[in-house]
């Protein structure tokens, strides 16, 4: 149907939609900076969602499993696909939401910092902080912070309390971001030796 | 082609009419997909009754004594039931029920339920032992009907491996203020998403530990409550039985963890347990589930 619309009409609708962009829900989560996020990750990948399935045991929580086709491995290696599980999902008429728990649409492309949860199932580090969505803006691939639904709090080691915006305060070009992550991985590897 | 214009405008108006987080609060919806925008996908979440209840887990937080734990939780919920709208006080009422042993978020559509507030150490899902995200301090699970947005049940989990306190009002506190976090989570309990208004309790990011400002609601939080639950839209008188969760009250959900089908040690109202002895033994076994505790004194407090 959209193909039958005047181009400017579609533009009006699109612009209106973008202007009113908003998001929902929040968990209370310890804020991580990019170094911490990287150090806590067993696997860091750029991938695309190719399959999704909600699962539930008995009356317990609904979880959603996503299979990602791995395009780039920044840390860790293994199968060309990685299985990621997050809290929340829908089964039949029952929906279960966990504030700030990341969810993905089929085909969506993301950079993910993943913790090995065992049984070859991973979860994002730092809840939504470990998920950076890749979007194309003005022809440039950008990574977009995914703090949606997360209330970030951060206690300092000596008791001083500071605010934090998490590992990716603002969108930045994908290649620049990946270079930063690779540099951190190298530095952390050097420290470990 | 001309006939398409109403559709275009309708789409634009529907999208534009959705709550705008840059302007104010957000009502959560049944769908949380990808970068879905507030209120634009799915049905808005709402409780069909103003008579809401919760139960604190029997052990409470290891960092506070039982009475302090319960007082902090009560404070968090009371913030929302104390809202006064321009047309009168909110209809929402909360009742704290007897303590619960239910440590796992669940919704049983064939039996009793409880809206539990559970303190977990270790920070794992008791049902299957899966590790919860260690950076998460607390989260609220909201169960809803995808067709109507009706909230069926809500459970709050608090990561008790972290240090909690009831911080003094001067903010001199390096632990996390339990009152504040419960207040924030209680907002989600009633279906409110986050806000971009920095002072709001439902603000979505970057609040330091020890911050107690979230305890008190700001205008944006009040607007959310009054918009989702306008005074008079739900009945304002709650009888004792109205606080019973959907399907009856089941304060002990561990039975459901073993067979996934209900029954067992439940003391459910309207969800009869058949074999009391077998149930008692099952409960006893389930209590052996490992939890590091510091001997929190227990009280029997029905709010």
Short mmCIF file of C-alpha atoms in Angstrom, two decimals, chain A:
data_model
loop_
_atom_site.label_atom_id
_atom_site.label_comp_id
_atom_site.label_asym_id
_atom_site.label_seq_id
_atom_site.Cartn_x
_atom_site.Cartn_y
_atom_site.Cartn_z
CA UNK A 1 0.00 0.00 0.00
CA UNK A 2 2.83 2.37 0.77
CA UNK A 3 3.96 2.20 -2.80
CA UNK A 4 0.74 3.89 -3.83
CA UNK A 5 1.26 6.86 -1.54
CA UNK A 6 2.64 10.18 -2.57
CA UNK A 7 6.29 10.41 -1.55
CA UNK A 8 5.78 13.54 0.47
CA UNK A 9 2.94 11.89 2.37
CA UNK A 10 5.18 9.04 3.38
CA UNK A 11 7.83 11.56 4.38
CA UNK A 12 5.36 13.43 6.55
CA UNK A 13 4.42 10.24 8.34
CA UNK A 14 8.03 9.16 8.74
CA UNK A 15 9.27 12.50 10.01
CA UNK A 16 6.36 12.71 12.40
CA UNK A 17 7.16 9.25 13.68
CA UNK A 18 10.81 10.03 14.17
CA UNK A 19 10.15 13.32 15.89
CA UNK A 20 7.96 11.61 18.42
CA UNK A 21 10.39 8.76 19.08
CA UNK A 22 10.33 7.51 22.63
CA UNK A 23 10.90 4.32 24.56
CA UNK A 24 9.85 2.50 27.68
CA UNK A 25 10.55 0.84 31.01
CA UNK A 26 13.60 0.65 33.21
CA UNK A 27 15.63 -1.71 35.33
CA UNK A 28 18.03 -0.38 37.90
CA UNK A 29 21.44 -1.36 36.62
CA UNK A 30 25.05 -0.73 37.59
CA UNK A 31 26.56 1.50 34.95
CA UNK A 32 29.62 0.19 33.10
CA UNK A 33 32.13 2.10 31.04
CA UNK A 34 33.43 0.63 27.81
CA UNK A 35 36.55 -0.81 29.47
CA UNK A 36 34.47 -2.61 32.06
CA UNK A 37 31.96 -3.76 29.52
CA UNK A 38 34.75 -5.18 27.39
CA UNK A 39 36.53 -6.87 30.27
CA UNK A 40 33.36 -8.57 31.44
CA UNK A 41 32.50 -9.90 28.00
CA UNK A 42 33.39 -13.47 27.07
CA UNK A 43 32.45 -12.79 23.51
CA UNK A 44 32.05 -9.59 21.51
CA UNK A 45 30.43 -9.84 18.12
CA UNK A 46 28.77 -7.92 15.37
CA UNK A 47 25.78 -9.95 14.29
CA UNK A 48 22.35 -10.02 12.81
CA UNK A 49 19.21 -11.66 14.21
CA UNK A 50 18.17 -14.64 12.11
CA UNK A 51 15.87 -16.56 14.41
CA UNK A 52 13.92 -15.99 17.59
CA UNK A 53 11.88 -18.14 19.94
CA UNK A 54 10.21 -17.56 23.32
CA UNK A 55 10.59 -20.28 25.92
CA UNK A 56 9.03 -20.86 29.31
CA UNK A 57 9.33 -23.48 32.02
CA UNK A 58 6.12 -24.14 33.89
CA UNK A 59 4.67 -20.92 35.24
CA UNK A 60 8.07 -19.27 35.33
CA UNK A 61 9.59 -16.42 33.44
CA UNK A 62 9.31 -16.15 29.71
CA UNK A 63 12.68 -15.82 28.04
CA UNK A 64 13.38 -15.17 24.41
CA UNK A 65 16.22 -16.82 22.55
CA UNK A 66 17.76 -15.09 19.57
CA UNK A 67 20.13 -16.66 17.12
CA UNK A 68 22.58 -14.20 15.61
CA UNK A 69 24.57 -14.76 12.48
CA UNK A 70 28.03 -13.55 13.45
CA UNK A 71 29.55 -11.10 11.00
CA UNK A 72 32.61 -10.18 13.04
CA UNK A 73 34.20 -11.69 16.12
CA UNK A 74 36.02 -9.13 18.21
CA UNK A 75 36.56 -11.39 21.18
CA UNK A 76 36.07 -15.11 21.36
CA UNK A 77 35.32 -17.34 18.47
CA UNK A 78 33.27 -20.34 17.70
CA UNK A 79 30.23 -21.05 15.66
CA UNK A 80 29.15 -18.71 12.93
CA UNK A 81 26.02 -18.25 14.96
CA UNK A 82 25.61 -17.28 18.59
CA UNK A 83 22.60 -17.92 20.79
CA UNK A 84 21.54 -15.07 23.08
CA UNK A 85 18.85 -15.28 25.71
CA UNK A 86 17.08 -12.35 27.33
CA UNK A 87 14.27 -12.08 29.84
CA UNK A 88 10.80 -11.28 28.56
CA UNK A 89 8.69 -12.31 25.62
CA UNK A 90 5.26 -13.35 24.53
CA UNK A 91 3.68 -16.78 24.43
CA UNK A 92 0.13 -16.93 23.19
CA UNK A 93 -1.87 -14.22 24.93
CA UNK A 94 0.61 -13.89 27.76
CA UNK A 95 3.31 -11.25 27.65
CA UNK A 96 6.09 -10.90 30.19
CA UNK A 97 8.16 -7.78 30.36
CA UNK A 98 11.35 -7.19 32.23
CA UNK A 99 12.23 -3.56 32.36
CA UNK A 100 15.17 -2.75 30.16
CA UNK A 101 15.79 -6.30 29.06
CA UNK A 102 16.95 -6.06 25.46
CA UNK A 103 14.85 -7.51 22.68
CA UNK A 104 15.49 -7.66 18.99
CA UNK A 105 13.65 -7.74 15.72
CA UNK A 106 14.48 -10.25 13.02
CA UNK A 107 17.14 -8.87 10.75
CA UNK A 108 18.31 -6.31 13.27
CA UNK A 109 22.07 -5.74 13.34
CA UNK A 110 23.89 -5.17 16.61
CA UNK A 111 27.23 -5.10 18.35
CA UNK A 112 26.96 -7.25 21.45
CA UNK A 113 29.07 -7.75 24.52
CA UNK A 114 28.12 -11.19 25.77
CA UNK A 115 28.59 -13.19 28.92
CA UNK A 116 28.69 -16.96 28.63
CA UNK A 117 25.74 -18.29 30.57
CA UNK A 118 26.64 -21.92 29.98
CA UNK A 119 25.19 -24.45 27.55
CA UNK A 120 26.35 -22.23 24.70
CA UNK A 121 23.79 -19.60 25.62
CA UNK A 122 24.93 -16.03 26.11
CA UNK A 123 23.39 -12.98 27.75
CA UNK A 124 24.25 -9.33 27.18
CA UNK A 125 26.63 -7.86 29.76
CA UNK A 126 25.11 -5.05 31.80
CA UNK A 127 21.60 -5.76 30.51
CA UNK A 128 20.93 -3.27 27.70
CA UNK A 129 24.37 -1.70 28.03
CA UNK A 130 25.89 -4.69 26.27
CA UNK A 131 23.79 -4.09 23.18
CA UNK A 132 24.64 -1.42 20.63
CA UNK A 133 22.35 -1.31 17.68
CA UNK A 134 23.75 -0.59 14.24
CA UNK A 135 21.85 1.93 12.18
CA UNK A 136 22.66 3.67 8.95
CA UNK A 137 22.46 7.43 9.17
CA UNK A 138 23.33 9.63 6.20
CA UNK A 139 25.00 6.65 4.58
CA UNK A 140 27.22 5.97 7.58
CA UNK A 141 26.85 2.95 9.81
CA UNK A 142 26.48 4.15 13.37
CA UNK A 143 26.33 2.34 16.69
CA UNK A 144 23.50 3.60 18.83
CA UNK A 145 23.44 3.31 22.62
CA UNK A 146 20.73 1.08 23.94
CA UNK A 147 20.06 2.44 27.38
CA UNK A 148 16.36 2.18 26.81
CA UNK A 149 14.74 1.04 29.98
CA UNK A 150 17.80 1.13 32.15
CA UNK A 151 18.30 3.39 35.13
CA UNK A 152 22.10 3.53 35.41
CA UNK A 153 23.67 3.94 38.81
CA UNK A 154 27.33 3.91 39.73
CA UNK A 155 29.07 3.81 43.09
CA UNK A 156 32.73 4.81 43.12
CA UNK A 157 35.28 2.60 44.87
CA UNK A 158 36.01 5.08 47.67
CA UNK A 159 32.45 5.95 48.33
CA UNK A 160 32.22 8.96 46.09
CA UNK A 161 29.09 8.78 44.04
CA UNK A 162 29.08 9.83 40.43
CA UNK A 163 26.67 9.71 37.58
CA UNK A 164 27.36 7.72 34.46
CA UNK A 165 25.81 7.48 31.06
CA UNK A 166 27.15 4.01 30.41
CA UNK A 167 29.59 2.66 27.84
CA UNK A 168 28.33 4.58 24.82
CA UNK A 169 27.08 8.05 25.75
CA UNK A 170 26.32 8.99 22.16
CA UNK A 171 26.06 7.39 18.77
CA UNK A 172 29.29 7.06 16.85
CA UNK A 173 30.43 5.53 13.56
CA UNK A 174 30.59 1.75 13.71
CA UNK A 175 34.16 1.51 12.45
CA UNK A 176 35.39 4.06 14.99
CA UNK A 177 33.64 2.23 17.78
CA UNK A 178 34.99 -1.15 16.75
CA UNK A 179 38.49 0.30 16.59
CA UNK A 180 38.11 1.56 20.14
CA UNK A 181 36.91 -1.82 21.32
CA UNK A 182 39.79 -3.61 19.59
CA UNK A 183 42.24 -1.23 21.26
CA UNK A 184 40.74 -1.95 24.65
CA UNK A 185 40.90 -5.68 24.00
CA UNK A 186 44.56 -5.37 23.05
CA UNK A 187 45.33 -3.29 26.11
CA UNK A 188 43.57 -5.73 28.39
CA UNK A 189 45.39 -8.61 26.75
CA UNK A 190 48.67 -6.80 27.43
CA UNK A 191 47.75 -6.28 31.07
CA UNK A 192 46.90 -9.92 31.44
CA UNK A 193 50.32 -11.06 30.20
#
